[in-house]
Short mmCIF file of C-alpha atoms in Angstrom, two decimals:
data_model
loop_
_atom_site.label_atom_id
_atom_site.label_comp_id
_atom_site.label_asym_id
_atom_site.label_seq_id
_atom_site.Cartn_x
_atom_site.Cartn_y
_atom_site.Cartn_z
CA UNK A 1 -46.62 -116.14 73.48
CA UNK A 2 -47.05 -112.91 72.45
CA UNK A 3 -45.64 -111.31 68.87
CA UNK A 4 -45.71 -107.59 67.30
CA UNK A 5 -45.14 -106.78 63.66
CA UNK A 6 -42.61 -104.97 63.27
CA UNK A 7 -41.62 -102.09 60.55
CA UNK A 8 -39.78 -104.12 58.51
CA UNK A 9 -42.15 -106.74 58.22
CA UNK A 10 -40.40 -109.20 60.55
CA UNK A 11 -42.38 -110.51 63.51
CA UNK A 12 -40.62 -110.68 67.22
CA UNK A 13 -41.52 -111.50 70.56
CA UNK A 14 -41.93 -108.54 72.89
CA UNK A 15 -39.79 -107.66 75.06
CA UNK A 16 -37.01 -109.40 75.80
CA UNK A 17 -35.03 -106.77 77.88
CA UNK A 18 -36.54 -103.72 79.60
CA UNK A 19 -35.10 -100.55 80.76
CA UNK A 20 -37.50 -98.39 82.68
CA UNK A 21 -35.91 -94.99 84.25
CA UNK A 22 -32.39 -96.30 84.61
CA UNK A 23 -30.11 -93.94 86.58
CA UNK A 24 -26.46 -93.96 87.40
CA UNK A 25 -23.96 -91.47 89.45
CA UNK A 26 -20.34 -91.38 89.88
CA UNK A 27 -20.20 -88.51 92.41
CA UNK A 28 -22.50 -85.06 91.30
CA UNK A 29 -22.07 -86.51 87.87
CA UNK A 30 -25.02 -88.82 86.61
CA UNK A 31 -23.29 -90.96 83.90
CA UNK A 32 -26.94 -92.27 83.21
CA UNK A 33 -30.32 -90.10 84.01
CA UNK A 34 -33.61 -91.77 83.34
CA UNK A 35 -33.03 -94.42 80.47
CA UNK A 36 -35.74 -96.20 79.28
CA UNK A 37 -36.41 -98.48 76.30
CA UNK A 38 -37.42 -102.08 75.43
CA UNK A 39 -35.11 -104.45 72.98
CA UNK A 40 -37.99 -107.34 71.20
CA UNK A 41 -36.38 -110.78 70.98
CA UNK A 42 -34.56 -111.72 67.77
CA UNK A 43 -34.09 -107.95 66.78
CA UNK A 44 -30.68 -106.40 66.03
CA UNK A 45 -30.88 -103.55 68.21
CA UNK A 46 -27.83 -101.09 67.95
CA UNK A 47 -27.35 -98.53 71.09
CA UNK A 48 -25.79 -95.48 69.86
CA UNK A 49 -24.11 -92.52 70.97
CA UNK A 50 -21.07 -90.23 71.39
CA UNK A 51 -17.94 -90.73 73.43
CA UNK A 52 -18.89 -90.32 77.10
CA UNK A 53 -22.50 -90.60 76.37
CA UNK A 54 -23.54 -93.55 78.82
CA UNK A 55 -23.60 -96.17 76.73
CA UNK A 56 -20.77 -98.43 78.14
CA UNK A 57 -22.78 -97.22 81.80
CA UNK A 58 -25.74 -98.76 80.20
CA UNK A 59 -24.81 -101.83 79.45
CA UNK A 60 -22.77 -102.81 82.19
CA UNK A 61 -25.73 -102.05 83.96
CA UNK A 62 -27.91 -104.31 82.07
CA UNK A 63 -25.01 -106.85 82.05
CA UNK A 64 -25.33 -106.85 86.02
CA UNK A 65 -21.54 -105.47 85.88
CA UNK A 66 -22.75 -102.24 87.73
CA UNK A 67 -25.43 -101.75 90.37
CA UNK A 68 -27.68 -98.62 89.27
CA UNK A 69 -28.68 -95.86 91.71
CA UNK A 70 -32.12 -96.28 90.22
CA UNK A 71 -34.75 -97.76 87.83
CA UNK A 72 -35.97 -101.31 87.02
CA UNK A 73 -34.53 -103.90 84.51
CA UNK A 74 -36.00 -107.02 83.37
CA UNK A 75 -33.54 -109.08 81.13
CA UNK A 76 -34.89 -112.66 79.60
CA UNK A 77 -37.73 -112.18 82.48
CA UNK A 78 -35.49 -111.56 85.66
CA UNK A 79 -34.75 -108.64 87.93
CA UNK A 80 -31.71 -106.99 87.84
CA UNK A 81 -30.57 -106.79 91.31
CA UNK A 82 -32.23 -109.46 92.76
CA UNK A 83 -31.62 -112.54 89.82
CA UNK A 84 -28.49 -111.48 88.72
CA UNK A 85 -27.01 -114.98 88.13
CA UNK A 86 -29.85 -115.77 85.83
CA UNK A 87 -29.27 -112.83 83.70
CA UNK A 88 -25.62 -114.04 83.31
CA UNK A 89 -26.61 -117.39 82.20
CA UNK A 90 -29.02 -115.43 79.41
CA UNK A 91 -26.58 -113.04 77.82
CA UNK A 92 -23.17 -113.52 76.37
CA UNK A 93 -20.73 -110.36 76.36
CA UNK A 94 -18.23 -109.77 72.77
CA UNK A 95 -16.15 -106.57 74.65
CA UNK A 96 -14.38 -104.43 72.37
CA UNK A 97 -10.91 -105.81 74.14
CA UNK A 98 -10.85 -109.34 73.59
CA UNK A 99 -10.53 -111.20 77.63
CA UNK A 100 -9.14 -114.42 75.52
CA UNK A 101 -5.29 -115.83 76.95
CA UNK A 102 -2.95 -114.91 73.57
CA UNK A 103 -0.94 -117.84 74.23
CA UNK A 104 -3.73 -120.75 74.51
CA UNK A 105 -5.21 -122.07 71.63
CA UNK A 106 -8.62 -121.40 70.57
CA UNK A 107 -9.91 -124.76 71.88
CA UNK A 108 -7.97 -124.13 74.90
CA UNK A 109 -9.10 -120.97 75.25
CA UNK A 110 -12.71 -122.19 74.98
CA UNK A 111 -12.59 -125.10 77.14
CA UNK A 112 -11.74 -122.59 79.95
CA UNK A 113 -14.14 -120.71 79.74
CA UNK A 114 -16.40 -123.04 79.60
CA UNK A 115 -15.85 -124.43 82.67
CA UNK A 116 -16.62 -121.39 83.95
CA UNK A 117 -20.17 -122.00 83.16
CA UNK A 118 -19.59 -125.65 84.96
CA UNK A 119 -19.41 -127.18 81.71
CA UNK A 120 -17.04 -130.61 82.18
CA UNK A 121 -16.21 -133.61 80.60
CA UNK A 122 -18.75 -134.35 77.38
CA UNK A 123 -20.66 -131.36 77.84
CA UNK A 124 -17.79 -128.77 77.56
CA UNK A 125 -16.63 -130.45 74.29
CA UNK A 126 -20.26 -130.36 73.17
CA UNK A 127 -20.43 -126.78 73.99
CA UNK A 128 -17.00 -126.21 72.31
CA UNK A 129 -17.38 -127.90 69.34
CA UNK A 130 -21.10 -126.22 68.78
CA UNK A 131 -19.14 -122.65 69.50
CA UNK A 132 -16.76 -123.10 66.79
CA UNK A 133 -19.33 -124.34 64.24
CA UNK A 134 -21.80 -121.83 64.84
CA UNK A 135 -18.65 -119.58 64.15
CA UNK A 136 -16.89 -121.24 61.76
CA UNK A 137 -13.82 -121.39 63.40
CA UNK A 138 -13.33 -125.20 63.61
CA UNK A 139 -10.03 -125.63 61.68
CA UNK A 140 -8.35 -122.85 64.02
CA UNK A 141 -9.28 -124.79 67.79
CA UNK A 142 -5.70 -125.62 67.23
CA UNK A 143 -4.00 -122.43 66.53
CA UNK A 144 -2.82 -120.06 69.45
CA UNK A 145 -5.13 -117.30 70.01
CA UNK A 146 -2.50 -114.62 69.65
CA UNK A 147 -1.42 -116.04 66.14
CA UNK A 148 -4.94 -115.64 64.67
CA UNK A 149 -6.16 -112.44 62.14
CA UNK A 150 -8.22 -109.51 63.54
CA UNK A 151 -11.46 -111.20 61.81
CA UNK A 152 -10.50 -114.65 62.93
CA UNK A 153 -9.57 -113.66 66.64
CA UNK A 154 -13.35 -111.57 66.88
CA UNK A 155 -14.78 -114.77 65.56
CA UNK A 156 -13.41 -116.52 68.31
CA UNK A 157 -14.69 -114.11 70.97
CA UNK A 158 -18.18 -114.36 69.61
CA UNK A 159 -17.47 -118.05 70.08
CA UNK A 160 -16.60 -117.40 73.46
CA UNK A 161 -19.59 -115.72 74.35
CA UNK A 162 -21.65 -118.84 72.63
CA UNK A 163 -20.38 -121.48 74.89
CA UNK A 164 -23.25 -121.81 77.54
CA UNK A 165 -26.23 -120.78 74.64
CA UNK A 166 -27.41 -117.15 75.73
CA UNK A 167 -30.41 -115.99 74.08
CA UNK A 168 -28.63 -112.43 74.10
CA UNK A 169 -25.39 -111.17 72.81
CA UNK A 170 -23.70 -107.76 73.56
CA UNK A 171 -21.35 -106.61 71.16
CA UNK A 172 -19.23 -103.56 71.85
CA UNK A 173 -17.67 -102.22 68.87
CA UNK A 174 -17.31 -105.74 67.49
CA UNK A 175 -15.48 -104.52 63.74
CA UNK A 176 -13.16 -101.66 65.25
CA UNK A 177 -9.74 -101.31 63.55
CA UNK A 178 -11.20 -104.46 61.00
CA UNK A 179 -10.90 -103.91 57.01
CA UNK A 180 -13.92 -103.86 54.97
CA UNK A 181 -13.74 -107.69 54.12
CA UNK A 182 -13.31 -108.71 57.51
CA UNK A 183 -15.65 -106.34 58.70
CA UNK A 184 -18.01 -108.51 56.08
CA UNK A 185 -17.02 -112.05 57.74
CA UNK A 186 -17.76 -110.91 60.94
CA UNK A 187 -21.13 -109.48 60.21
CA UNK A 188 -21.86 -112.85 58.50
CA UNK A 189 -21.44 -114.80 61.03
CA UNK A 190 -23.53 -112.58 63.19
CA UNK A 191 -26.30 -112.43 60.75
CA UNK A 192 -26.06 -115.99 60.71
CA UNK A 193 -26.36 -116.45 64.18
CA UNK A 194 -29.54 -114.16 64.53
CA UNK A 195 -31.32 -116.16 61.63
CA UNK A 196 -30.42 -119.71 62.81
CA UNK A 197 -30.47 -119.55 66.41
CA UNK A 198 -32.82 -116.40 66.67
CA UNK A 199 -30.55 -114.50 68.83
CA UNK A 200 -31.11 -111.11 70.42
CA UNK A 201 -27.98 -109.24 69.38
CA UNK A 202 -27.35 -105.46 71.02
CA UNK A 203 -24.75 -103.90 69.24
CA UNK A 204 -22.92 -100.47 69.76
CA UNK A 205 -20.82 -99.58 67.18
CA UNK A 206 -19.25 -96.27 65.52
CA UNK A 207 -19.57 -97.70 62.09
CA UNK A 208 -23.26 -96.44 61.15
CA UNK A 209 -23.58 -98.00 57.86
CA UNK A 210 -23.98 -101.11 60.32
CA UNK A 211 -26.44 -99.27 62.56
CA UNK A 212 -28.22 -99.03 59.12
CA UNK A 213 -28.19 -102.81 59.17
CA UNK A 214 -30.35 -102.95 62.53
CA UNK A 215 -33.59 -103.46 63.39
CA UNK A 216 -34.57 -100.50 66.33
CA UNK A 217 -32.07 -98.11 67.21
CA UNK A 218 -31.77 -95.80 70.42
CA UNK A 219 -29.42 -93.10 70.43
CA UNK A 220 -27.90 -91.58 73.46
CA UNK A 221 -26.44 -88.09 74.02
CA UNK A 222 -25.39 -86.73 78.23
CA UNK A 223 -26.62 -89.82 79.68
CA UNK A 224 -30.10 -89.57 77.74
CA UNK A 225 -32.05 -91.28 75.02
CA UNK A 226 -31.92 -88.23 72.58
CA UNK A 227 -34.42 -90.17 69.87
CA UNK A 228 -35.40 -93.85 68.92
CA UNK A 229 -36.67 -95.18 66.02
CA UNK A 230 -35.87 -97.66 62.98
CA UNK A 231 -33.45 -96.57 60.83
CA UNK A 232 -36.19 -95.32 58.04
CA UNK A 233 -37.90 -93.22 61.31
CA UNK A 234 -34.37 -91.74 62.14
CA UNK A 235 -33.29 -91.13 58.53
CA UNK A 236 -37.28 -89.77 57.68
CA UNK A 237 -37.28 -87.48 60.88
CA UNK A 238 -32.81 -86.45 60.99
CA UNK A 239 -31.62 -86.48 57.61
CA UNK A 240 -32.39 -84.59 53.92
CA UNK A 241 -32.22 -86.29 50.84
CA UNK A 242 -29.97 -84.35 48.31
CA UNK A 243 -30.05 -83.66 44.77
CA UNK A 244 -26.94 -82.59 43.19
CA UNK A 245 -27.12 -80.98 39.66
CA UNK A 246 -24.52 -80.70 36.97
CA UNK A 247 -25.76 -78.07 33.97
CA UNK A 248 -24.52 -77.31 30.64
CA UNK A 249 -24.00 -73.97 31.38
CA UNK A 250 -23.77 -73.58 35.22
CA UNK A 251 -24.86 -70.11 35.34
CA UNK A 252 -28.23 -71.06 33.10
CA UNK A 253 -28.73 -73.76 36.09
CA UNK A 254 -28.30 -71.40 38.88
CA UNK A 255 -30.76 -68.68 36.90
CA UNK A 256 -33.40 -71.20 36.64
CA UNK A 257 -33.38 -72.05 40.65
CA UNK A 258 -33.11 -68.69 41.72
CA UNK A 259 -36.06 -67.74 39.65
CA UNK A 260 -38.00 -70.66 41.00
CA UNK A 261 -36.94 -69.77 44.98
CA UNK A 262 -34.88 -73.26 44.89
CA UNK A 263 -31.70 -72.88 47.85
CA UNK A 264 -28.63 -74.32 46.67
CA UNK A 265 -25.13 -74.89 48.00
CA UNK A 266 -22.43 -74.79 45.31
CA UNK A 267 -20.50 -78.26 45.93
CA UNK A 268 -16.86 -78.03 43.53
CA UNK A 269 -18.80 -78.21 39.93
CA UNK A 270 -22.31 -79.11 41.11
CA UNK A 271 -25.15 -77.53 42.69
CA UNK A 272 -26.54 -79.26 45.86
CA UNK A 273 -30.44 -78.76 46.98
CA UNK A 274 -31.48 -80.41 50.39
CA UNK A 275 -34.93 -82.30 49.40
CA UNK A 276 -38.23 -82.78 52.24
CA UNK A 277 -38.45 -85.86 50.30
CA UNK A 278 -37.04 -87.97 47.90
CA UNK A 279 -40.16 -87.15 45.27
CA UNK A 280 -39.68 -83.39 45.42
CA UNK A 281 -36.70 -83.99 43.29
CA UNK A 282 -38.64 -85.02 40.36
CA UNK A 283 -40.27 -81.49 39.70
CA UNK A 284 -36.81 -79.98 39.98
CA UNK A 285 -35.51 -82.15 36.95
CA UNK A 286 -38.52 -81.41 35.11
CA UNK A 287 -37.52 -77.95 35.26
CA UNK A 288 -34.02 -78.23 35.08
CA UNK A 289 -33.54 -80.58 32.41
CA UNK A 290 -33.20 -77.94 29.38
CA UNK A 291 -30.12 -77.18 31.14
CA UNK A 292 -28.92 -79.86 32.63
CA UNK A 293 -26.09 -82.77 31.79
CA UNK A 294 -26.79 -84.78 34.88
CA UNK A 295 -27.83 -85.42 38.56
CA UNK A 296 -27.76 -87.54 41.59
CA UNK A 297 -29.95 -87.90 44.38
CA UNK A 298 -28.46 -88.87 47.31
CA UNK A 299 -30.41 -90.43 50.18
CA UNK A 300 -29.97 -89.39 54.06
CA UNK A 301 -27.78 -91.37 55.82
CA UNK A 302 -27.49 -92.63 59.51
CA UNK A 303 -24.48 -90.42 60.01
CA UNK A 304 -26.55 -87.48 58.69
CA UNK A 305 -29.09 -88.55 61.11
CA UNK A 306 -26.81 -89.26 64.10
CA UNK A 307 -25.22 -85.51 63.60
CA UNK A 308 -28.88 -84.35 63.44
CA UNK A 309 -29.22 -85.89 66.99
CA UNK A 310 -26.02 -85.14 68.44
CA UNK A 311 -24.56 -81.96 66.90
CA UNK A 312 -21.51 -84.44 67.01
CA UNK A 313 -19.78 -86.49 64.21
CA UNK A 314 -19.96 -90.26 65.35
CA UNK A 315 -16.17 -90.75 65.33
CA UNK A 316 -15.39 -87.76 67.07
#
């Protein structure tokens, strides 16, 4: 078995999915042209890009919902194209609209699709019963799907997706249109699900302080990987720390930089300076500090750093 170390200190084993020059037309227009990247087993890997960017082509690709015009991919060992039912049985699939029947109930809802893994009799109550606890959802089996809260009905997806043990789960846009708190309860239960069960989880989402959250990211822009990296890489290589300023006398302030050749944007009533790095703010204060009544430093974001990539704001 074979492990890498990886940036953050954690330790995976290589290569559980592999894209190499993955293509994909619709007509003249190639949705997909040339992907290639590797997701490490255990990781949270989030796939990011734009509207129209080939993501969703991607991953139905990888997901054995589309047949490619070109390229190779290996998912949990097997060849798309040619072991196609294996790679079903490997990955589970959370889509951004949930496929579960409104007026079932959760258990009901579960049991079905269970048996659409040939799960019967002990076994699909086994698998059921280890769904919802992973998930936390055992005290709603018995409430109809449709009558559930945004948070409680995406828990029940993921459970969905649980029910015949992948060792991968998709997530597309798993929080959309949830509040903050159940935004939270979701992401625990993912978390939770990576740690325990040490689950490959691919994520796409437009929310990037969860992209922050991930492991390796790859963006995508025109049906191309347009950078990859972790989020430190992407945030050290796409987006400037800032330094705002706040003086006692605003004029001394802006005398002081312009005599030292520091660029600043006036922001309302501070003065903003885009840093290389976060250090080179602490011979600016030195400076400054006869004049000044206070300052931030603000570190580069991943939407800083997916607008460096794209041109594009990620909600756009």
């Amino acid at each position: 078995m074979v492990y890498i170390e990886h940036t953050k200190g954690e330790r995976y084993m290589e290569k559980i999915i592999e894209v190499n020059h993955l293509s994909k037309s619709y007509g003249d227009v190639w949705a997909v042209k040339d992907v290639s990247f590797n997701v490490e087993q255990g990781m949270l890997f989030a796939f990011l890009g734009p509207n129209g960017a080939g993501k969703s082509t991607t991953i139905n690709s990888i997901c054995t919902f589309l047949k490619p015009d070109k390229g190779k991919v290996l998912v949990n060992g097997y060849k798309l194209g040619e072991q196609d039912g294996k790679i079903r049985d490997s990955i589970g699939v959370v889509f951004q609209e949930s496929v579960l029947d409104r007026l079932l109930t959760v258990e009901e809802n579960l049991s079905l699709r269970g048996s659409f893994y040939n799960l019967r009799g002990k076994e699909l109550k086994e698998a059921v019963a280890n769904a919802a606890a992973a998930t936390e959802i055992g005290n709603l089996l018995k409430r109809p799907y449709g009558k559930l809260s945004g948070g409680q009905r995406r828990r029940a997806d993921i459970a969905r997706a649980l029910l015949h043990t992948p060792k991968i789960l998709f997530l597309d846009e798993p929080t959309t249109g949830l509040d903050p708190q159940t935004r939270k309860n979701v992401w625990d239960t993912i978390k939770k699900l990576q740690r325990e069960q040490g689950m490959t989880v691919f994520l796409t989402t437009h929310y990037m302080e969860e992209a922050e959250e991930a492991d390796y990211c790859v963006v995508v822009d025109n049906g191309m990987v347009a950078a990859k990296g972790t989020p430190f890489e992407l945030k050290e290589q796409y987006a400037k720390d800032k330094l705002s300023l706040k003086g006692k006398n605003m004029e001394q302030l802006k005398t002081m930089l312009e005599e030292k050749n520091i660029v600043y944007t006036k922001k309302a009533d501070l003065l903003e300076i885009e840093l290389k790095n976060t250090m080179d703010a602490m011979a600016i204060l030195k400076e400054a500090e006869p004049v000044l009544d206070g300052f931030t430093v603000v570190k580069g974001s991943m939407d800083d750093v997916f607008l460096g990539i794209t041109g594009k704001e990620i909600r756009e």
